[in-house]
Amino acid sequence: MSSVQMETNTHTDQLVCMAQAGDRDAFGELVLQHRSGVVNVVYRMCGDPALAEDAAQMAFIRAWQRLGDYRPIASFRSWLYRIAVNLALDELRRSRQVVDIDRLEIPSGAQGMQTSLEQRERQAAVQKAVQGLPPAARAVLVLREYAGLSYHEIAEALDIPAGTVMSRLNYARKCLITNLRPQMEEL
Amino acid sequence: MTIHPDLWLDAYLDGELDAVHSKQVEAHLNECADCRKAIEERKALSALLLDEPVLEACKPASRFTSEVALQLTRRPYRRDITGIRNLAWLGTPVALLLVAVFIFTAGLVQTVVDAFPGARATLEQLVASTASLDFIQGGALVADSVDTLRLMASFAIPEWNVVTFMAALVLTGVLYCCWMVGWLTRNRHSQHMAQISNCIER
């Protein structure tokens, strides 16, 4: 672990400790630190940008409510992502997958950029393939590929053994390789 | 290596394997064209996934944070069970020590009682007959004798043999060790939290 990363972790630990004591400003700083990560994790899980932002806010509120139960044995990030993933799964279950994977939107950030039509089609195909994965495998893939969590952190976040992380990731990648072969060749 | 280390390929690519396993996978990759292809496919997939843009939040950061802040309760929810927890931590070893003392004393009293033929039966009869003595206003001496008899009987009556005696002792010892491990882990966590508090104060 680099010294910069260690310093960041200590700073996060301090903020968490202060937030646990009821410091709302410290929690606000934690929200700012992890906002982008949580929004993206939820978005990759449910595929709806508007829902992702609302669900991310809900995840932070739930994190505040459960902050008393957090112990620094696990990293704060994986603990927070666990809440976010569970919330996204709850949302998916509640809406019974009403998110039509054929009508997935490319986020506005991408539209702002001058992306070519093929690129947009490719991104839509990737999103469709990711959304087509079973939720358990999708959660592992999202936490690894998009959130950059280690296997140990994913195991902590999803409360599963590291071996299960490996097998689910392997399954998810194999499915995606099969479904996205033409796009992979284009790239 | 004739079996394809399918699961290990992902861990190898993600840098999650230790040096020994990494070398094993590398050795296999040198020999196996299929696995080399699988690695290339996984790399291409990662590149494709990362090609997707990061979702930029529609709401500005300040609005996002203030909307969250508006819905926060005054303090994070925390169950105040500190008193019960401390009592449990202190009570557990005391209870275990009492159990161990009971086991030892029961064994000792039983050995003494069993050394005299018929002593156990007499003792049981005595305890049964003393039940009526509760109502006698015979002063402290009588009451104390009755209590002592009852206590002796409670130690002597259980039918301990070597196996149950040892099993009970081992179980008590194991529980005591578990408590010690828990205590050490708890103390380490407390020290960590104290360090963080010190950092904050500074």
Short mmCIF file of N, CA and C in Angstrom, two decimals, chain A residues 13-14 17-22 24 27-28 31-32 35 39-40 43-44 49 52-54 56-57 60-61 64-65 67-69 71-72 107 110 113 119 122-123 126-127 130 144-146 150-151 166-167 169-170 173-174 176-177 180-181 183-184 187, chain B residues 6-17 37-38 40-42 44-65 67-79 85 189 192-193 196-197 199-200:
data_model
loop_
_atom_site.label_atom_id
_atom_site.label_comp_id
_atom_site.label_asym_id
_atom_site.label_seq_id
_atom_site.Cartn_x
_atom_site.Cartn_y
_atom_site.Cartn_z
N ASP A 13 -10.78 7.01 7.79
CA ASP A 13 -11.05 6.45 9.12
C ASP A 13 -11.43 7.56 10.11
N GLN A 14 -10.68 8.66 10.02
CA GLN A 14 -10.97 9.80 10.91
C GLN A 14 -12.38 10.33 10.65
N CYS A 17 -14.97 7.97 11.94
CA CYS A 17 -15.03 8.05 13.40
C CYS A 17 -15.82 9.29 13.85
N MET A 18 -15.54 10.41 13.18
CA MET A 18 -16.24 11.65 13.52
C MET A 18 -17.73 11.54 13.19
N ALA A 19 -18.01 10.92 12.02
CA ALA A 19 -19.41 10.75 11.61
C ALA A 19 -20.14 9.83 12.59
N GLN A 20 -19.43 8.81 13.07
CA GLN A 20 -20.05 7.89 14.04
C GLN A 20 -20.41 8.62 15.34
N ALA A 21 -19.62 9.68 15.62
CA ALA A 21 -19.91 10.47 16.82
C ALA A 21 -21.01 11.51 16.55
N GLY A 22 -21.54 11.52 15.32
CA GLY A 22 -22.66 12.40 15.01
C GLY A 22 -22.29 13.64 14.21
N ARG A 24 -22.10 15.59 11.19
CA ARG A 24 -22.74 15.53 9.86
C ARG A 24 -21.84 16.09 8.78
N PHE A 27 -19.59 13.41 7.68
CA PHE A 27 -20.31 12.48 6.81
C PHE A 27 -20.50 13.09 5.42
N GLY A 28 -20.75 14.41 5.39
CA GLY A 28 -20.89 15.11 4.11
C GLY A 28 -19.63 14.97 3.27
N VAL A 31 -19.56 11.59 1.82
CA VAL A 31 -20.50 11.52 0.69
C VAL A 31 -19.80 12.06 -0.57
N LEU A 32 -19.12 13.19 -0.42
CA LEU A 32 -18.43 13.78 -1.56
C LEU A 32 -17.34 12.85 -2.10
N ARG A 35 -19.24 9.67 -3.70
CA ARG A 35 -20.45 9.89 -4.49
C ARG A 35 -20.34 9.24 -5.88
N VAL A 39 -22.59 6.09 -7.17
CA VAL A 39 -23.53 6.33 -8.28
C VAL A 39 -23.22 5.36 -9.43
N ASN A 40 -21.94 5.19 -9.74
CA ASN A 40 -21.58 4.33 -10.86
C ASN A 40 -21.84 2.86 -10.57
N TYR A 43 -25.48 2.43 -10.92
CA TYR A 43 -25.86 2.56 -12.34
C TYR A 43 -25.52 1.28 -13.12
N ARG A 44 -24.31 0.75 -12.86
CA ARG A 44 -23.91 -0.48 -13.57
C ARG A 44 -24.80 -1.64 -13.15
N PRO A 49 -29.66 5.69 -15.35
CA PRO A 49 -28.91 6.80 -14.73
C PRO A 49 -29.72 7.59 -13.70
N ALA A 52 -30.14 5.57 -10.65
CA ALA A 52 -28.84 5.39 -9.99
C ALA A 52 -28.56 6.51 -9.00
N GLU A 53 -28.85 7.73 -9.40
CA GLU A 53 -28.55 8.87 -8.52
C GLU A 53 -29.44 8.85 -7.27
N ASP A 54 -30.73 8.58 -7.48
CA ASP A 54 -31.65 8.52 -6.33
C ASP A 54 -31.27 7.37 -5.40
N ALA A 56 -28.36 6.04 -5.09
CA ALA A 56 -27.09 6.35 -4.42
C ALA A 56 -27.34 7.23 -3.19
N GLN A 57 -28.26 8.18 -3.33
CA GLN A 57 -28.60 9.03 -2.18
C GLN A 57 -29.21 8.18 -1.07
N PHE A 60 -26.52 6.37 0.81
CA PHE A 60 -25.82 7.19 1.80
C PHE A 60 -26.67 7.38 3.06
N ILE A 61 -27.98 7.56 2.84
CA ILE A 61 -28.86 7.73 4.00
C ILE A 61 -28.87 6.45 4.84
N TRP A 64 -25.68 6.16 6.80
CA TRP A 64 -25.72 7.00 8.00
C TRP A 64 -26.49 6.31 9.13
N GLN A 65 -27.63 5.71 8.73
CA GLN A 65 -28.46 5.03 9.74
C GLN A 65 -27.74 3.84 10.37
N LEU A 67 -24.36 3.50 10.50
CA LEU A 67 -22.97 3.83 10.78
C LEU A 67 -22.50 3.29 12.13
N GLY A 68 -23.43 3.20 13.07
CA GLY A 68 -23.08 2.66 14.39
C GLY A 68 -22.64 1.21 14.33
N ASP A 69 -23.09 0.48 13.30
CA ASP A 69 -22.75 -0.95 13.18
C ASP A 69 -21.44 -1.16 12.43
N ARG A 71 -17.67 -1.45 11.62
CA ARG A 71 -16.42 -1.70 12.34
C ARG A 71 -15.28 -1.62 11.33
N PRO A 72 -14.15 -0.99 11.72
CA PRO A 72 -13.08 -0.80 10.74
C PRO A 72 -12.31 -2.07 10.35
N PRO A 107 -25.37 7.30 -20.78
CA PRO A 107 -25.37 8.47 -19.90
C PRO A 107 -25.04 9.76 -20.62
N ALA A 110 -21.62 10.74 -21.94
CA ALA A 110 -21.18 10.18 -23.21
C ALA A 110 -21.78 10.93 -24.38
N MET A 113 -19.87 14.06 -25.13
CA MET A 113 -18.65 13.84 -25.90
C MET A 113 -19.05 13.52 -27.34
N GLN A 119 -19.53 3.76 -31.72
CA GLN A 119 -19.11 3.72 -30.32
C GLN A 119 -20.33 3.65 -29.40
N ARG A 122 -21.83 0.30 -29.57
CA ARG A 122 -20.99 -0.64 -28.83
C ARG A 122 -21.27 -0.51 -27.33
N GLN A 123 -21.37 0.72 -26.86
CA GLN A 123 -21.63 0.94 -25.44
C GLN A 123 -23.00 0.39 -25.03
N VAL A 126 -22.72 -3.30 -24.75
CA VAL A 126 -22.03 -3.68 -23.51
C VAL A 126 -22.99 -3.59 -22.33
N GLN A 127 -23.74 -2.49 -22.27
CA GLN A 127 -24.70 -2.32 -21.17
C GLN A 127 -25.76 -3.41 -21.19
N VAL A 130 -24.20 -6.60 -19.92
CA VAL A 130 -23.97 -6.56 -18.46
C VAL A 130 -25.29 -6.72 -17.71
N ARG A 144 -15.60 -5.40 -9.49
CA ARG A 144 -14.22 -5.62 -9.93
C ARG A 144 -13.85 -4.67 -11.08
N GLU A 145 -14.66 -4.68 -12.13
CA GLU A 145 -14.27 -3.97 -13.35
C GLU A 145 -14.48 -2.45 -13.25
N TYR A 146 -15.57 -2.05 -12.63
CA TYR A 146 -15.89 -0.61 -12.61
C TYR A 146 -15.45 0.07 -11.31
N SER A 150 -10.64 -5.15 -4.80
CA SER A 150 -9.89 -6.42 -4.82
C SER A 150 -10.84 -7.57 -4.51
N TYR A 151 -10.39 -8.81 -4.74
CA TYR A 151 -11.25 -9.96 -4.48
C TYR A 151 -11.66 -9.99 -3.00
N MET A 166 -14.25 -15.58 -7.23
CA MET A 166 -13.51 -16.04 -8.41
C MET A 166 -14.44 -16.74 -9.40
N SER A 167 -15.28 -17.64 -8.89
CA SER A 167 -16.13 -18.41 -9.81
C SER A 167 -17.19 -17.53 -10.47
N LEU A 169 -16.96 -14.29 -11.03
CA LEU A 169 -16.29 -13.40 -11.97
C LEU A 169 -15.96 -14.15 -13.25
N ASN A 170 -15.50 -15.38 -13.08
CA ASN A 170 -15.17 -16.21 -14.23
C ASN A 170 -16.41 -16.45 -15.09
N ARG A 173 -17.44 -13.12 -16.85
CA ARG A 173 -16.56 -12.77 -17.98
C ARG A 173 -16.78 -13.69 -19.17
N LYS A 174 -16.98 -14.97 -18.89
CA LYS A 174 -17.20 -15.91 -20.00
C LYS A 174 -18.48 -15.57 -20.75
N LEU A 176 -19.90 -12.64 -20.95
CA LEU A 176 -19.72 -11.38 -21.69
C LEU A 176 -18.87 -11.61 -22.94
N ILE A 177 -17.83 -12.44 -22.80
CA ILE A 177 -16.98 -12.71 -23.97
C ILE A 177 -17.81 -13.35 -25.08
N LEU A 180 -20.26 -10.57 -26.40
CA LEU A 180 -19.69 -9.32 -26.93
C LEU A 180 -18.52 -9.57 -27.89
N ARG A 181 -18.45 -10.77 -28.42
CA ARG A 181 -17.31 -11.09 -29.30
C ARG A 181 -17.21 -10.11 -30.48
N GLN A 183 -18.14 -6.99 -30.75
CA GLN A 183 -17.69 -5.67 -30.26
C GLN A 183 -16.23 -5.71 -29.85
N MET A 184 -15.80 -6.84 -29.29
CA MET A 184 -14.40 -6.96 -28.88
C MET A 184 -13.49 -6.97 -30.09
N LEU A 187 -13.02 -3.38 -31.46
CA LEU A 187 -12.21 -2.45 -30.66
C LEU A 187 -10.72 -2.53 -31.02
N ASP B 6 -8.64 -22.57 -15.29
CA ASP B 6 -9.61 -21.59 -15.77
C ASP B 6 -9.88 -20.46 -14.77
N LEU B 7 -10.16 -20.85 -13.50
CA LEU B 7 -10.47 -19.83 -12.49
C LEU B 7 -9.25 -18.97 -12.18
N TRP B 8 -8.08 -19.60 -12.26
CA TRP B 8 -6.85 -18.89 -11.91
C TRP B 8 -6.49 -17.83 -12.95
N LEU B 9 -6.99 -18.01 -14.18
CA LEU B 9 -6.65 -17.04 -15.23
C LEU B 9 -7.16 -15.65 -14.87
N ASP B 10 -8.38 -15.62 -14.34
CA ASP B 10 -8.96 -14.32 -13.94
C ASP B 10 -8.14 -13.71 -12.80
N ALA B 11 -7.84 -14.55 -11.81
CA ALA B 11 -7.08 -14.05 -10.65
C ALA B 11 -5.69 -13.61 -11.09
N TYR B 12 -5.11 -14.34 -12.04
CA TYR B 12 -3.77 -13.97 -12.55
C TYR B 12 -3.83 -12.60 -13.24
N LEU B 13 -4.84 -12.45 -14.07
CA LEU B 13 -5.01 -11.20 -14.82
C LEU B 13 -5.28 -10.01 -13.87
N ASP B 14 -5.99 -10.29 -12.79
CA ASP B 14 -6.32 -9.23 -11.84
C ASP B 14 -5.23 -9.00 -10.80
N GLY B 15 -4.13 -9.74 -10.93
CA GLY B 15 -3.02 -9.57 -9.97
C GLY B 15 -3.36 -10.05 -8.58
N GLU B 16 -4.22 -11.06 -8.49
CA GLU B 16 -4.68 -11.53 -7.18
C GLU B 16 -3.99 -12.83 -6.74
N LEU B 17 -3.11 -13.34 -7.62
CA LEU B 17 -2.44 -14.61 -7.26
C LEU B 17 -1.13 -14.34 -6.56
N LYS B 37 -5.09 -17.57 -25.44
CA LYS B 37 -6.20 -16.92 -26.15
C LYS B 37 -7.24 -16.42 -25.14
N ALA B 38 -7.50 -17.26 -24.13
CA ALA B 38 -8.47 -16.86 -23.09
C ALA B 38 -8.02 -15.59 -22.37
N GLU B 40 -6.07 -13.25 -23.62
CA GLU B 40 -6.22 -12.12 -24.57
C GLU B 40 -7.67 -11.67 -24.64
N GLU B 41 -8.58 -12.66 -24.63
CA GLU B 41 -10.02 -12.32 -24.68
C GLU B 41 -10.44 -11.54 -23.44
N ARG B 42 -9.92 -11.96 -22.30
CA ARG B 42 -10.27 -11.26 -21.05
C ARG B 42 -9.72 -9.84 -21.06
N ALA B 44 -9.20 -8.03 -23.73
CA ALA B 44 -10.04 -7.27 -24.67
C ALA B 44 -11.37 -6.90 -24.03
N LEU B 45 -11.91 -7.82 -23.23
CA LEU B 45 -13.18 -7.55 -22.56
C LEU B 45 -13.02 -6.40 -21.56
N SER B 46 -11.92 -6.44 -20.79
CA SER B 46 -11.69 -5.37 -19.81
C SER B 46 -11.58 -4.02 -20.52
N ALA B 47 -10.88 -4.02 -21.64
CA ALA B 47 -10.72 -2.76 -22.40
C ALA B 47 -12.08 -2.27 -22.89
N LEU B 48 -12.91 -3.22 -23.35
CA LEU B 48 -14.24 -2.87 -23.84
C LEU B 48 -15.12 -2.30 -22.71
N LEU B 49 -15.04 -2.92 -21.55
CA LEU B 49 -15.84 -2.45 -20.42
C LEU B 49 -15.38 -1.07 -19.95
N LEU B 50 -14.07 -0.88 -19.96
CA LEU B 50 -13.54 0.41 -19.51
C LEU B 50 -13.75 1.51 -20.55
N ASP B 51 -14.05 1.09 -21.79
CA ASP B 51 -14.31 2.06 -22.86
C ASP B 51 -15.63 2.81 -22.60
N GLU B 52 -16.47 2.16 -21.77
CA GLU B 52 -17.74 2.79 -21.44
C GLU B 52 -17.49 3.98 -20.52
N PRO B 53 -18.10 5.12 -20.81
CA PRO B 53 -17.79 6.30 -19.98
C PRO B 53 -18.35 6.20 -18.57
N VAL B 54 -17.66 6.87 -17.67
CA VAL B 54 -18.14 6.93 -16.27
C VAL B 54 -19.38 7.80 -16.25
N LEU B 55 -20.39 7.38 -15.50
CA LEU B 55 -21.62 8.15 -15.42
C LEU B 55 -21.39 9.44 -14.64
N GLU B 56 -21.58 10.55 -15.32
CA GLU B 56 -21.45 11.84 -14.62
C GLU B 56 -22.80 12.13 -13.97
N ALA B 57 -22.75 12.40 -12.68
CA ALA B 57 -24.00 12.65 -11.96
C ALA B 57 -24.68 13.91 -12.50
N CYS B 58 -26.02 13.83 -12.65
CA CYS B 58 -26.78 14.98 -13.17
C CYS B 58 -26.78 16.12 -12.17
N LYS B 59 -26.92 15.75 -10.88
CA LYS B 59 -27.00 16.79 -9.85
C LYS B 59 -25.59 17.26 -9.50
N PRO B 60 -25.43 18.57 -9.27
CA PRO B 60 -24.12 19.04 -8.80
C PRO B 60 -23.81 18.44 -7.42
N ALA B 61 -22.53 18.33 -7.12
CA ALA B 61 -22.11 17.68 -5.87
C ALA B 61 -22.75 18.33 -4.64
N SER B 62 -22.82 19.69 -4.66
CA SER B 62 -23.36 20.38 -3.48
C SER B 62 -24.84 20.04 -3.29
N ARG B 63 -25.56 19.94 -4.42
CA ARG B 63 -27.00 19.63 -4.31
C ARG B 63 -27.19 18.19 -3.84
N PHE B 64 -26.37 17.31 -4.42
CA PHE B 64 -26.45 15.89 -4.04
C PHE B 64 -26.24 15.74 -2.54
N THR B 65 -25.18 16.40 -2.04
CA THR B 65 -24.83 16.28 -0.61
C THR B 65 -25.90 16.91 0.27
N GLU B 67 -29.05 17.34 -0.40
CA GLU B 67 -30.27 16.51 -0.41
C GLU B 67 -30.13 15.32 0.53
N VAL B 68 -28.93 14.76 0.56
CA VAL B 68 -28.69 13.64 1.49
C VAL B 68 -28.76 14.17 2.92
N ALA B 69 -28.10 15.33 3.15
CA ALA B 69 -28.05 15.89 4.52
C ALA B 69 -29.44 16.18 5.06
N LEU B 70 -30.34 16.61 4.15
CA LEU B 70 -31.70 16.94 4.58
C LEU B 70 -32.44 15.73 5.15
N GLN B 71 -32.06 14.56 4.67
CA GLN B 71 -32.78 13.36 5.10
C GLN B 71 -32.08 12.60 6.22
N LEU B 72 -30.98 13.17 6.71
CA LEU B 72 -30.26 12.48 7.78
C LEU B 72 -30.93 12.76 9.11
N THR B 73 -30.98 11.74 9.93
CA THR B 73 -31.48 11.94 11.28
C THR B 73 -30.41 12.69 12.08
N ARG B 74 -30.75 13.15 13.28
CA ARG B 74 -29.81 13.97 14.04
C ARG B 74 -28.49 13.25 14.32
N ARG B 75 -28.57 12.03 14.74
CA ARG B 75 -27.36 11.25 15.03
C ARG B 75 -27.48 9.90 14.35
N PRO B 76 -26.35 9.31 13.94
CA PRO B 76 -26.47 7.97 13.39
C PRO B 76 -27.01 7.01 14.44
N TYR B 77 -27.81 6.08 13.97
CA TYR B 77 -28.44 5.12 14.89
C TYR B 77 -27.37 4.28 15.57
N ARG B 78 -27.42 4.24 16.87
CA ARG B 78 -26.48 3.39 17.61
C ARG B 78 -27.18 2.83 18.82
N ARG B 79 -27.25 1.53 18.88
CA ARG B 79 -27.86 0.89 20.03
C ARG B 79 -26.93 1.02 21.23
N ARG B 85 -22.92 -5.01 27.45
CA ARG B 85 -21.75 -5.65 26.83
C ARG B 85 -20.61 -5.78 27.84
N HIS B 189 -9.23 -3.58 18.81
CA HIS B 189 -10.16 -2.65 18.15
C HIS B 189 -10.26 -1.35 18.94
N HIS B 192 -7.27 0.75 18.38
CA HIS B 192 -7.33 1.37 17.05
C HIS B 192 -8.22 2.61 17.09
N MET B 193 -9.38 2.48 17.74
CA MET B 193 -10.31 3.60 17.82
C MET B 193 -9.71 4.74 18.65
N ILE B 196 -7.32 6.65 16.50
CA ILE B 196 -8.04 7.55 15.60
C ILE B 196 -8.53 8.79 16.36
N SER B 197 -9.06 8.56 17.58
CA SER B 197 -9.53 9.70 18.38
C SER B 197 -8.39 10.66 18.68
N CYS B 199 -5.74 11.11 16.86
CA CYS B 199 -5.43 11.82 15.59
C CYS B 199 -6.39 12.99 15.43
N ILE B 200 -7.67 12.73 15.71
CA ILE B 200 -8.68 13.78 15.53
C ILE B 200 -8.42 14.93 16.49
#
